[in-house]
mmCIF file of C-alpha atoms and ligand atoms in Angstrom:
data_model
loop_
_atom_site.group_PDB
_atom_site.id
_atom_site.type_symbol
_atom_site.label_atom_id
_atom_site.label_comp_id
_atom_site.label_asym_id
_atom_site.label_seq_id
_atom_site.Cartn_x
_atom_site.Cartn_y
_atom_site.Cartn_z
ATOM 1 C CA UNK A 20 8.624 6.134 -6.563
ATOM 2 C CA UNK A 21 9.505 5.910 -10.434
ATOM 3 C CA UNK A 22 6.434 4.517 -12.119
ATOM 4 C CA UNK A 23 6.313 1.383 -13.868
ATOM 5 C CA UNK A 24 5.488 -0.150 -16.841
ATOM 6 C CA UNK A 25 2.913 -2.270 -18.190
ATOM 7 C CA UNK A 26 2.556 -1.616 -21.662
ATOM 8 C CA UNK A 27 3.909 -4.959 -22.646
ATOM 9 C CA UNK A 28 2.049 -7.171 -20.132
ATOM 10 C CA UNK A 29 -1.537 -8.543 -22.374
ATOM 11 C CA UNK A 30 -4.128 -7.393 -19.820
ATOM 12 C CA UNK A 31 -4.967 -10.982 -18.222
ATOM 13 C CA UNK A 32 -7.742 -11.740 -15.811
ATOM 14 C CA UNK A 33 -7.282 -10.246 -12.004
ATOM 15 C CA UNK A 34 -5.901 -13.705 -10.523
ATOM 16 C CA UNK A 35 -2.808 -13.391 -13.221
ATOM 17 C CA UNK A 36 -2.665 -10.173 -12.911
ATOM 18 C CA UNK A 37 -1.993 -10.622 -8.971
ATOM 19 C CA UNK A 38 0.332 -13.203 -9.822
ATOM 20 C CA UNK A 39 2.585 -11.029 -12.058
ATOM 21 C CA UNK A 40 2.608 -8.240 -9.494
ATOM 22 C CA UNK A 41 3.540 -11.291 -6.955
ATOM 23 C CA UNK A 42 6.412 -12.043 -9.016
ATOM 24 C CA UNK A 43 7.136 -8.356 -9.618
ATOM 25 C CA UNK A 44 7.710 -7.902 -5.849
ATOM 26 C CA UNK A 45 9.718 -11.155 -5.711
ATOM 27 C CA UNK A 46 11.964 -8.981 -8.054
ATOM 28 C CA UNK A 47 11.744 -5.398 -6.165
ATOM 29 C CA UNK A 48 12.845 -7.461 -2.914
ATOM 30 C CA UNK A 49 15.830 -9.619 -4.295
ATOM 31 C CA UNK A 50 17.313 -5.820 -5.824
ATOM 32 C CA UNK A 51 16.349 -4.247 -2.328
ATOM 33 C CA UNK A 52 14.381 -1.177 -3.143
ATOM 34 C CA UNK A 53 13.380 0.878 -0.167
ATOM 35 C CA UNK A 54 9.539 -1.090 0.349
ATOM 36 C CA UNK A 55 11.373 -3.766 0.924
ATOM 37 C CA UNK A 56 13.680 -3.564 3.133
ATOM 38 C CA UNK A 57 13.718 -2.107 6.806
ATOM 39 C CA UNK A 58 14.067 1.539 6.358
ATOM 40 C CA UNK A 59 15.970 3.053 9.446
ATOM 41 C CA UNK A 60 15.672 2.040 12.720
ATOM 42 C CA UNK A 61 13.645 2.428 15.211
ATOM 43 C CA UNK A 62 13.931 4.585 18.565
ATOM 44 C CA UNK A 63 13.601 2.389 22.140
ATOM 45 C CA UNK A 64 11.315 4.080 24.246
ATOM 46 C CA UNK A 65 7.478 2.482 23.274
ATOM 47 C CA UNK A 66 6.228 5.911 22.645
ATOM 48 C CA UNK A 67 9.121 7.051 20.112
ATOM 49 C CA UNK A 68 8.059 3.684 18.701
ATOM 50 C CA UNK A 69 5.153 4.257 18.531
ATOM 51 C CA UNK A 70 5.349 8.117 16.824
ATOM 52 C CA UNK A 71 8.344 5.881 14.164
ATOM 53 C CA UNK A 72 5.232 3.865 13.490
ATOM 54 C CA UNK A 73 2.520 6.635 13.265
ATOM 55 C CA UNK A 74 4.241 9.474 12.691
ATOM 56 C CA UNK A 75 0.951 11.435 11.585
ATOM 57 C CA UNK A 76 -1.131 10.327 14.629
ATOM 58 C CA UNK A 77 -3.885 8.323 12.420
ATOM 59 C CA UNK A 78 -4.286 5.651 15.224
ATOM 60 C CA UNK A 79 -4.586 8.402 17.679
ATOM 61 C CA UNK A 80 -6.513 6.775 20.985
ATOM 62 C CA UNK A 81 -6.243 3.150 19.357
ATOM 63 C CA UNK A 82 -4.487 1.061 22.182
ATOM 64 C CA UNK A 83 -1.872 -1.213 20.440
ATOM 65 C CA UNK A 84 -1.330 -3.272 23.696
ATOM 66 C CA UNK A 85 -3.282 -6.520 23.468
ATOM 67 C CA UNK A 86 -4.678 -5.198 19.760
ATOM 68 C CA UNK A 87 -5.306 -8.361 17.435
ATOM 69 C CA UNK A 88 -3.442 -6.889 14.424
ATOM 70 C CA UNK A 89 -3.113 -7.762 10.756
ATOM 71 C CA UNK A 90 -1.173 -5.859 8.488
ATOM 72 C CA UNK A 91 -2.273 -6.339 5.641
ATOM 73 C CA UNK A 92 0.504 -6.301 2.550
ATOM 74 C CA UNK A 93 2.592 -5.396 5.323
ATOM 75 C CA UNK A 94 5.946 -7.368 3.724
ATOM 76 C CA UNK A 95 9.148 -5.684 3.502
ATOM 77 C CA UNK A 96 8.179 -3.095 6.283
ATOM 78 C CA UNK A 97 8.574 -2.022 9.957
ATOM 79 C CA UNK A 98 5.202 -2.001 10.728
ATOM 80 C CA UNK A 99 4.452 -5.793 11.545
ATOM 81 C CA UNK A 100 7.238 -5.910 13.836
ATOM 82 C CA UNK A 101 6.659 -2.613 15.491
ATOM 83 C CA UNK A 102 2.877 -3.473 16.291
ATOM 84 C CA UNK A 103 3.726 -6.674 17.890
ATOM 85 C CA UNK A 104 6.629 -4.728 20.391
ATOM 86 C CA UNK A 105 4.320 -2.245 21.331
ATOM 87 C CA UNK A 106 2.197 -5.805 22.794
ATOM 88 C CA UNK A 107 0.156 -6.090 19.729
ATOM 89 C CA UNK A 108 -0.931 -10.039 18.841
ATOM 90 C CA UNK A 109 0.431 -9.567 14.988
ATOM 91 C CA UNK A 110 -0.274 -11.119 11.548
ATOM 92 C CA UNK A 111 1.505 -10.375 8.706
ATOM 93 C CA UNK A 112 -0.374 -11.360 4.981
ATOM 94 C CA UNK A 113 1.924 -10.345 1.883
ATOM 95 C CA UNK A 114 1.632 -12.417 -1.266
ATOM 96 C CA UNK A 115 5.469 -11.966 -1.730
ATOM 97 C CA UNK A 116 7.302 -14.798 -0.501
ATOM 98 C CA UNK A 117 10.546 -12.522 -0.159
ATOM 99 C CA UNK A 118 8.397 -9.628 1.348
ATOM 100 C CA UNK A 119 7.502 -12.026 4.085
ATOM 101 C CA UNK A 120 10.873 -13.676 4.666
ATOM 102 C CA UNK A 121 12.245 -9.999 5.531
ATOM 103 C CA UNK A 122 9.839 -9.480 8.383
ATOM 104 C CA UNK A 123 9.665 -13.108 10.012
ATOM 105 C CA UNK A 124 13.575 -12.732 9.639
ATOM 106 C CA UNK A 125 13.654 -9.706 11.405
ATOM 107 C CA UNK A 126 10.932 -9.916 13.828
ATOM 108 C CA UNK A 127 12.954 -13.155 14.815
ATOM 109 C CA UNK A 128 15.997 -11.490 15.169
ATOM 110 C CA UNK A 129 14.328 -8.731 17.291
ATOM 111 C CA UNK A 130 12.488 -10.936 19.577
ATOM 112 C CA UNK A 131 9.027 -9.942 18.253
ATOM 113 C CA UNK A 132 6.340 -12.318 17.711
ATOM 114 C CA UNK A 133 4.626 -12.008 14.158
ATOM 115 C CA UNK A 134 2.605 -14.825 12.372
ATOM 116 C CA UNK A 135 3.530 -14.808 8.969
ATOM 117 C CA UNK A 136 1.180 -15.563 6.333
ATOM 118 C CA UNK A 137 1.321 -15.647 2.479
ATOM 119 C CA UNK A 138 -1.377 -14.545 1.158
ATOM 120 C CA UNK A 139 -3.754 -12.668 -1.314
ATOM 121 C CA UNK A 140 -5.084 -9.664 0.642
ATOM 122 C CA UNK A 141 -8.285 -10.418 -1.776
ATOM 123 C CA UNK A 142 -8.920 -13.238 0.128
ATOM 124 C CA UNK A 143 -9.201 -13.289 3.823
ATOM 125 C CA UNK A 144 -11.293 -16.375 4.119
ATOM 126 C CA UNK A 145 -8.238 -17.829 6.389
ATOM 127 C CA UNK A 146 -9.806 -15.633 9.010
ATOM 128 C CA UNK A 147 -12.671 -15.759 11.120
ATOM 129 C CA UNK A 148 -15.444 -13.314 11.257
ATOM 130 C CA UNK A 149 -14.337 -9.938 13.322
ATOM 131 C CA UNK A 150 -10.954 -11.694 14.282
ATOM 132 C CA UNK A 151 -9.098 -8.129 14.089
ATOM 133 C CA UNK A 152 -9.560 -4.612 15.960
ATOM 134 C CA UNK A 153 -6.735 -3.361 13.748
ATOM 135 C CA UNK A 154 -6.285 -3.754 9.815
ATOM 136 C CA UNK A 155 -3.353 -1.641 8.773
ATOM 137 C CA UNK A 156 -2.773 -1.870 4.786
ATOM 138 C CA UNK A 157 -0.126 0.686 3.256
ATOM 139 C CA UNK A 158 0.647 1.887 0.180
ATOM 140 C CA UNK A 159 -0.500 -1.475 -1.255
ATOM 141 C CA UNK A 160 -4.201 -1.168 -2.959
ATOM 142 C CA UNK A 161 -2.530 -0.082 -6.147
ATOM 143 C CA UNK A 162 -1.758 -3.561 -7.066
ATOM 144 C CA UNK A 163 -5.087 -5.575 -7.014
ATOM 145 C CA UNK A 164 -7.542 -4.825 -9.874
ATOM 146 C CA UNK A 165 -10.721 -5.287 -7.016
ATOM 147 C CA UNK A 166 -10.282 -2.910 -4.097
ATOM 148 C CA UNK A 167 -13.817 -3.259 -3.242
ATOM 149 C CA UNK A 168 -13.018 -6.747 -2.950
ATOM 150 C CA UNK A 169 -10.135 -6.586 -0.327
ATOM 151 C CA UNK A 170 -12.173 -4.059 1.501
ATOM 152 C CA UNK A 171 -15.110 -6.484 1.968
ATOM 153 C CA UNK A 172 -12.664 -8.466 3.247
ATOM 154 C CA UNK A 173 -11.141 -6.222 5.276
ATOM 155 C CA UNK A 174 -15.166 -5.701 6.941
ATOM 156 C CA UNK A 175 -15.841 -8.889 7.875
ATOM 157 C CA UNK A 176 -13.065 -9.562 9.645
ATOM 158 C CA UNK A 177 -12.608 -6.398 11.715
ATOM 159 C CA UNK A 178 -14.014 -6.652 14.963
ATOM 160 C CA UNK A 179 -16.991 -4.065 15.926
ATOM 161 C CA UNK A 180 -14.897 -0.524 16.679
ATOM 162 C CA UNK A 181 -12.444 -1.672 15.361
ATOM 163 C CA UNK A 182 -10.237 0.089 12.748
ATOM 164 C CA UNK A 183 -8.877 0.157 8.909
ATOM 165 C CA UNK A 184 -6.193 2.346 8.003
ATOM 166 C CA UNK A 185 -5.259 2.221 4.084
ATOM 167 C CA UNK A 186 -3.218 3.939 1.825
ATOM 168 C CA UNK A 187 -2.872 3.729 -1.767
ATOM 169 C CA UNK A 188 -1.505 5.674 -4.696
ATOM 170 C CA UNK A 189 -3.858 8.933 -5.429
ATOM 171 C CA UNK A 190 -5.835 7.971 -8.486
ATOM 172 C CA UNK A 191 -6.058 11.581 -9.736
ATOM 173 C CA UNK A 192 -1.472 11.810 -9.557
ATOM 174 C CA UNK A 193 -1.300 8.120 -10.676
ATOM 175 C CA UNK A 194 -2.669 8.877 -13.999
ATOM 176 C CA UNK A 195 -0.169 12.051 -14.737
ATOM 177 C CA UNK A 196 3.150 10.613 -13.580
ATOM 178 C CA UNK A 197 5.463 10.781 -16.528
ATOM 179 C CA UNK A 198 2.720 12.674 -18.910
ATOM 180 C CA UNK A 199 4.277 15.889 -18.744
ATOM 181 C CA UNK A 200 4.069 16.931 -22.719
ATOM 182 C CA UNK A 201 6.387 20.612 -22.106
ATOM 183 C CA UNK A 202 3.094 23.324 -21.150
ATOM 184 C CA UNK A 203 1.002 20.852 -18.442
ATOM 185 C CA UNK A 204 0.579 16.995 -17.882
ATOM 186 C CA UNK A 205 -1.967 14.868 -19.692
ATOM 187 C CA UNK A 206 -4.082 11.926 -17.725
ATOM 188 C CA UNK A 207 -3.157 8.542 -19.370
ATOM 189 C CA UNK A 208 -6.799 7.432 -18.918
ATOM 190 C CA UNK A 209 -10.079 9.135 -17.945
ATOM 191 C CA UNK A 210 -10.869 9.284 -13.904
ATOM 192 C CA UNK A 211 -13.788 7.647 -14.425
ATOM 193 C CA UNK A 212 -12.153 4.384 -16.139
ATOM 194 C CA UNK A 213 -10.455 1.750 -13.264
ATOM 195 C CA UNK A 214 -8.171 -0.329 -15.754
ATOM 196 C CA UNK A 215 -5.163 -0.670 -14.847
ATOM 197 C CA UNK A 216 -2.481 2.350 -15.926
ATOM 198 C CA UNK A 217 -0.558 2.067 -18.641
ATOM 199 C CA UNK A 218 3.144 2.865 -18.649
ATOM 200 C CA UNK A 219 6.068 3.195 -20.962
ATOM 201 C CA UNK A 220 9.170 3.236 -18.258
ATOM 202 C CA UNK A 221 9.592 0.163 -16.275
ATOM 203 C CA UNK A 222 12.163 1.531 -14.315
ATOM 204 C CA UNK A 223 11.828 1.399 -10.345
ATOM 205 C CA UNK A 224 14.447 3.681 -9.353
ATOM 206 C CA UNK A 225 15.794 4.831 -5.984
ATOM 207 C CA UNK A 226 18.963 6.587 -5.568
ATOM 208 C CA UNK A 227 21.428 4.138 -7.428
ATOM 209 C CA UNK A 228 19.326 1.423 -6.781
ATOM 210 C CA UNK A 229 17.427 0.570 -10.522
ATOM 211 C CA UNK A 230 15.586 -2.370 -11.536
ATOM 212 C CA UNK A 231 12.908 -3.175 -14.294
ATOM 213 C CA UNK A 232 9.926 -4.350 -12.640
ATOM 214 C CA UNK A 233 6.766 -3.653 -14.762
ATOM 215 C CA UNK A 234 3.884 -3.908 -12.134
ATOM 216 C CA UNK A 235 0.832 -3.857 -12.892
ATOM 217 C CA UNK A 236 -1.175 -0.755 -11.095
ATOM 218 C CA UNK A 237 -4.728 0.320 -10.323
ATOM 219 C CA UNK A 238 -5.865 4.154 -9.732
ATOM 220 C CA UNK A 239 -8.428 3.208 -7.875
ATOM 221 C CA UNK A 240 -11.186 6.217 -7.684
ATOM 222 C CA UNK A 241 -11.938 7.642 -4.214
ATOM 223 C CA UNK A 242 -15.468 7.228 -4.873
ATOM 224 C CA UNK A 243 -14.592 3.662 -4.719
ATOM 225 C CA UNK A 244 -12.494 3.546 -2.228
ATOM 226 C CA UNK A 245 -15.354 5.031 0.946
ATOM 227 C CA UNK A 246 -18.020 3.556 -0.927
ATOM 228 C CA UNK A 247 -15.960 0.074 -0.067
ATOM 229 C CA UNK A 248 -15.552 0.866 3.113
ATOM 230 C CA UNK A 249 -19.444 2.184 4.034
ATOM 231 C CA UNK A 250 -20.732 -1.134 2.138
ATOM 232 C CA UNK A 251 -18.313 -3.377 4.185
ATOM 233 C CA UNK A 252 -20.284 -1.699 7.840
ATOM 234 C CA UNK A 253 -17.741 0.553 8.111
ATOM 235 C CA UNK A 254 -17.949 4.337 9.211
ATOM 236 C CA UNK A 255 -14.993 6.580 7.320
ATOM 237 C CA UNK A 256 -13.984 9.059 10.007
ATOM 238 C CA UNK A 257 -10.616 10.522 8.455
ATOM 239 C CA UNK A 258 -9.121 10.952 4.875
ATOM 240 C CA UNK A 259 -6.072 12.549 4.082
ATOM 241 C CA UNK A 260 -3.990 13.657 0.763
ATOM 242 C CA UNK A 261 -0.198 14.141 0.896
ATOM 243 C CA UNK A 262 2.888 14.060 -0.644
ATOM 244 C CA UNK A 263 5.978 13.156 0.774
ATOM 245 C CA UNK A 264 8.500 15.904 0.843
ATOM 246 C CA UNK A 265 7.675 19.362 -0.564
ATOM 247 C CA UNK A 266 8.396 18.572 -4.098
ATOM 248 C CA UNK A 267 10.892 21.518 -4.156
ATOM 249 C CA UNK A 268 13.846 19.235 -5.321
ATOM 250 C CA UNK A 269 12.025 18.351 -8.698
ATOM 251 C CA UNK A 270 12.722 18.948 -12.184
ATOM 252 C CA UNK A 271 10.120 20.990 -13.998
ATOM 253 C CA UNK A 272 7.469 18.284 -15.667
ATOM 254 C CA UNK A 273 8.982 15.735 -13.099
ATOM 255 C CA UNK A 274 7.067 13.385 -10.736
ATOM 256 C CA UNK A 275 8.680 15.119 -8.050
ATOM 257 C CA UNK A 276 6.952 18.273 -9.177
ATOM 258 C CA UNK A 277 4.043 16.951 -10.284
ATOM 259 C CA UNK A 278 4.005 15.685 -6.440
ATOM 260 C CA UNK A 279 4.312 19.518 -5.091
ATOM 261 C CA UNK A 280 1.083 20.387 -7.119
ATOM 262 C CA UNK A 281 -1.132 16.760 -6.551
ATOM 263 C CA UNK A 282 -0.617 14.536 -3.614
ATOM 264 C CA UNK A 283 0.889 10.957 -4.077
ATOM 265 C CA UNK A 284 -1.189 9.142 -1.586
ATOM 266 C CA UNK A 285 -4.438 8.933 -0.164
ATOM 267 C CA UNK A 286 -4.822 7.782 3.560
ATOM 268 C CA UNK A 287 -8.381 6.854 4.816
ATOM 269 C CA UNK A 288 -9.290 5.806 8.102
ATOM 270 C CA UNK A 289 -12.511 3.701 8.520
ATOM 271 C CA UNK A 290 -14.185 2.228 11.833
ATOM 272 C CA UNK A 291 -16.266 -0.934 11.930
ATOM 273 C CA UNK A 292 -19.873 0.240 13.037
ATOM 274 C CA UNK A 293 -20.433 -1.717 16.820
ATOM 275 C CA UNK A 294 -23.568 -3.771 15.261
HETATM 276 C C1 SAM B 315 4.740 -0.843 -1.756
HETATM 277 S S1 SAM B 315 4.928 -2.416 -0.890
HETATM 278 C C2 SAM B 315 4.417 -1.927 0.712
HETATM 279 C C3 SAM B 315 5.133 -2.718 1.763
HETATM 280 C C4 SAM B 315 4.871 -2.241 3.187
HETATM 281 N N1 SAM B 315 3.461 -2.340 3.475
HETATM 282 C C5 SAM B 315 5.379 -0.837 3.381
HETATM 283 O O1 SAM B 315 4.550 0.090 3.440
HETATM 284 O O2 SAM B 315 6.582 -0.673 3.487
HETATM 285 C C6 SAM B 315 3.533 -3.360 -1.487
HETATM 286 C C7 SAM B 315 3.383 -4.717 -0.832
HETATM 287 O O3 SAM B 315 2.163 -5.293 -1.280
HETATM 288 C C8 SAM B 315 2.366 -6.684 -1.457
HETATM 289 N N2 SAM B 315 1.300 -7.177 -2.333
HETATM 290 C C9 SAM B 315 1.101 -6.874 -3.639
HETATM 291 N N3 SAM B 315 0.006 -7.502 -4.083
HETATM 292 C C10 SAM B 315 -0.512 -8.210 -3.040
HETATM 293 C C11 SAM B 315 -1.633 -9.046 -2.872
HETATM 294 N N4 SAM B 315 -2.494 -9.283 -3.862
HETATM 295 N N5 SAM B 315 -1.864 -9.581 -1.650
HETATM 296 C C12 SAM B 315 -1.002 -9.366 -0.619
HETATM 297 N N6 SAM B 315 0.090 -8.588 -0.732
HETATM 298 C C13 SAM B 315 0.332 -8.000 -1.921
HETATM 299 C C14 SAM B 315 3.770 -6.766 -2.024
HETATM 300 O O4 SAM B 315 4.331 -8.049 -1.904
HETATM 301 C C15 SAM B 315 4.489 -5.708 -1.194
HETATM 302 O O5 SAM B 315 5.028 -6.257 -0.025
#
């Protein structure tokens, strides 16, 4: 993903800087960059479904069938619609009206069942108290300012066992992308500091698909991130870093190389203690 820019966006409070990022993905959607539209297409059989879904086995003895899901920020994406035709009883929050119109499109056209809400992930008041066995947020933290927040949400409602899978933008790679100054890349702010990131290029860019779309983006700090999760009653029992790709293809200095040496993402799983 080709970083963004938010150098000329005033640093506003968090509810206008969800709003921007709102609009933002509004704009990714209408120009169609790969997180928003249905990326390739899914096998028949429910198990190759299921592997298309999970492809690195994080939900790995969690029975979808019956599962009260909500995918959290899920817009845009396969997963919603895959849950709910493996038998899973599916919600869909995404604060992006468009994001949300591509899945309850799709999931209609497909047969599958998905309630479709929009929604600020930061506020899951909508839902009662241990409503879910399954939260599954991707790739998606990055653009709220309060990940503690959404993961106190996330805590209340997940039913006792039940489990959180997130992934977000690695806060140590987030901070180099595009900082490469010719001998070794330079962090645009300190690891310890949880504003958001600032950017000169604007540019999302995938293949010939380019649009300017300066979101706004948070590195948030590992630290934070399991600390969330043990505060909300939840027990982290897997965390993984990983890049897609082996980073061979990229330019010296690029963020394809700087993804061979750091991984873009971090994945953690987290199970609601049975109390
Ligand atoms: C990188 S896309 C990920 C989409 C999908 N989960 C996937 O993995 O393909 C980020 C998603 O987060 C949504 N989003 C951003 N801020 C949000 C917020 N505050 N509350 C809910 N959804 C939000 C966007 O609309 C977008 O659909």
């Amino acid at each position: 993903m080709t970083r963004a820019s938010n150098d000329n966006v005033a640093m506003p409070d968090k509810r206008a800087v969800v709003e921007h990022n709102r609009r933002m993905w509004d704009r990714l959607a209408k120009a169609g960059i790969p997180y928003t539209r249905l990326v390739g297409t899914p096998p028949r059989t429910a198990a190759a479904k299921r592997r298309f879904l999970d492809p690195r086995g994080r939900y790995a003895g969690v029975d979808f069938a019956g599962a009260r899901v909500l995918s959290l920020a899920g817009g845009g994406g396969w997963h919603p619609i895959l849950f709910a035709e493996l038998g899973a009883d599916v919600t869909l929050v995404d604060i992006s009206a468009a994001q949300c119109r591509t899945v309850r499109e799709s999931a209609r056209a497909r047969g599958a069942a998905v309630r479709v809400v929009r929604g600020d992930m930061r506020d899951l008041s909508r839902f009662a108290q241990a409503s879910f066995d399954v939260v599954d947020h991707q790739h998606s933290l990055v653009f709220v300012p309060d990940a503690a927040r959404v993961i106190r949400g996330v805590g209340r409602v997940l039913a006792p066992g039940g489990t959180y899978l997130f992934s977000t933008m690695h806060p140590t790679t987030l901070r180099l992308y595009g900082t490469w100054t010719g001998t070794g890349w330079r962090p645009r702010t300190r690891y310890a500091d949880e504003r958001a990131i600032p950017y000169e290029d604007d540019l999302w860019e995938f293949g010939r698909t380019k649009v300017r779309a300066p979101t706004i983006e948070y590195g948030h700090r590992i630290e934070t991130l399991v600390n969330a999760c043990v505060k909300a009653g939840m027990v982290v029992d897997g965390l993984w870093e990983w890049s897609p790709g082996d980073g061979s293809a990229g330019e010296p200095g690029s963020d394809d190389e700087l993804e061979r040496w750091l991984p873009a993402f971090v994945e953690i799983r987290a199970r609601k203690s049975a109390r």
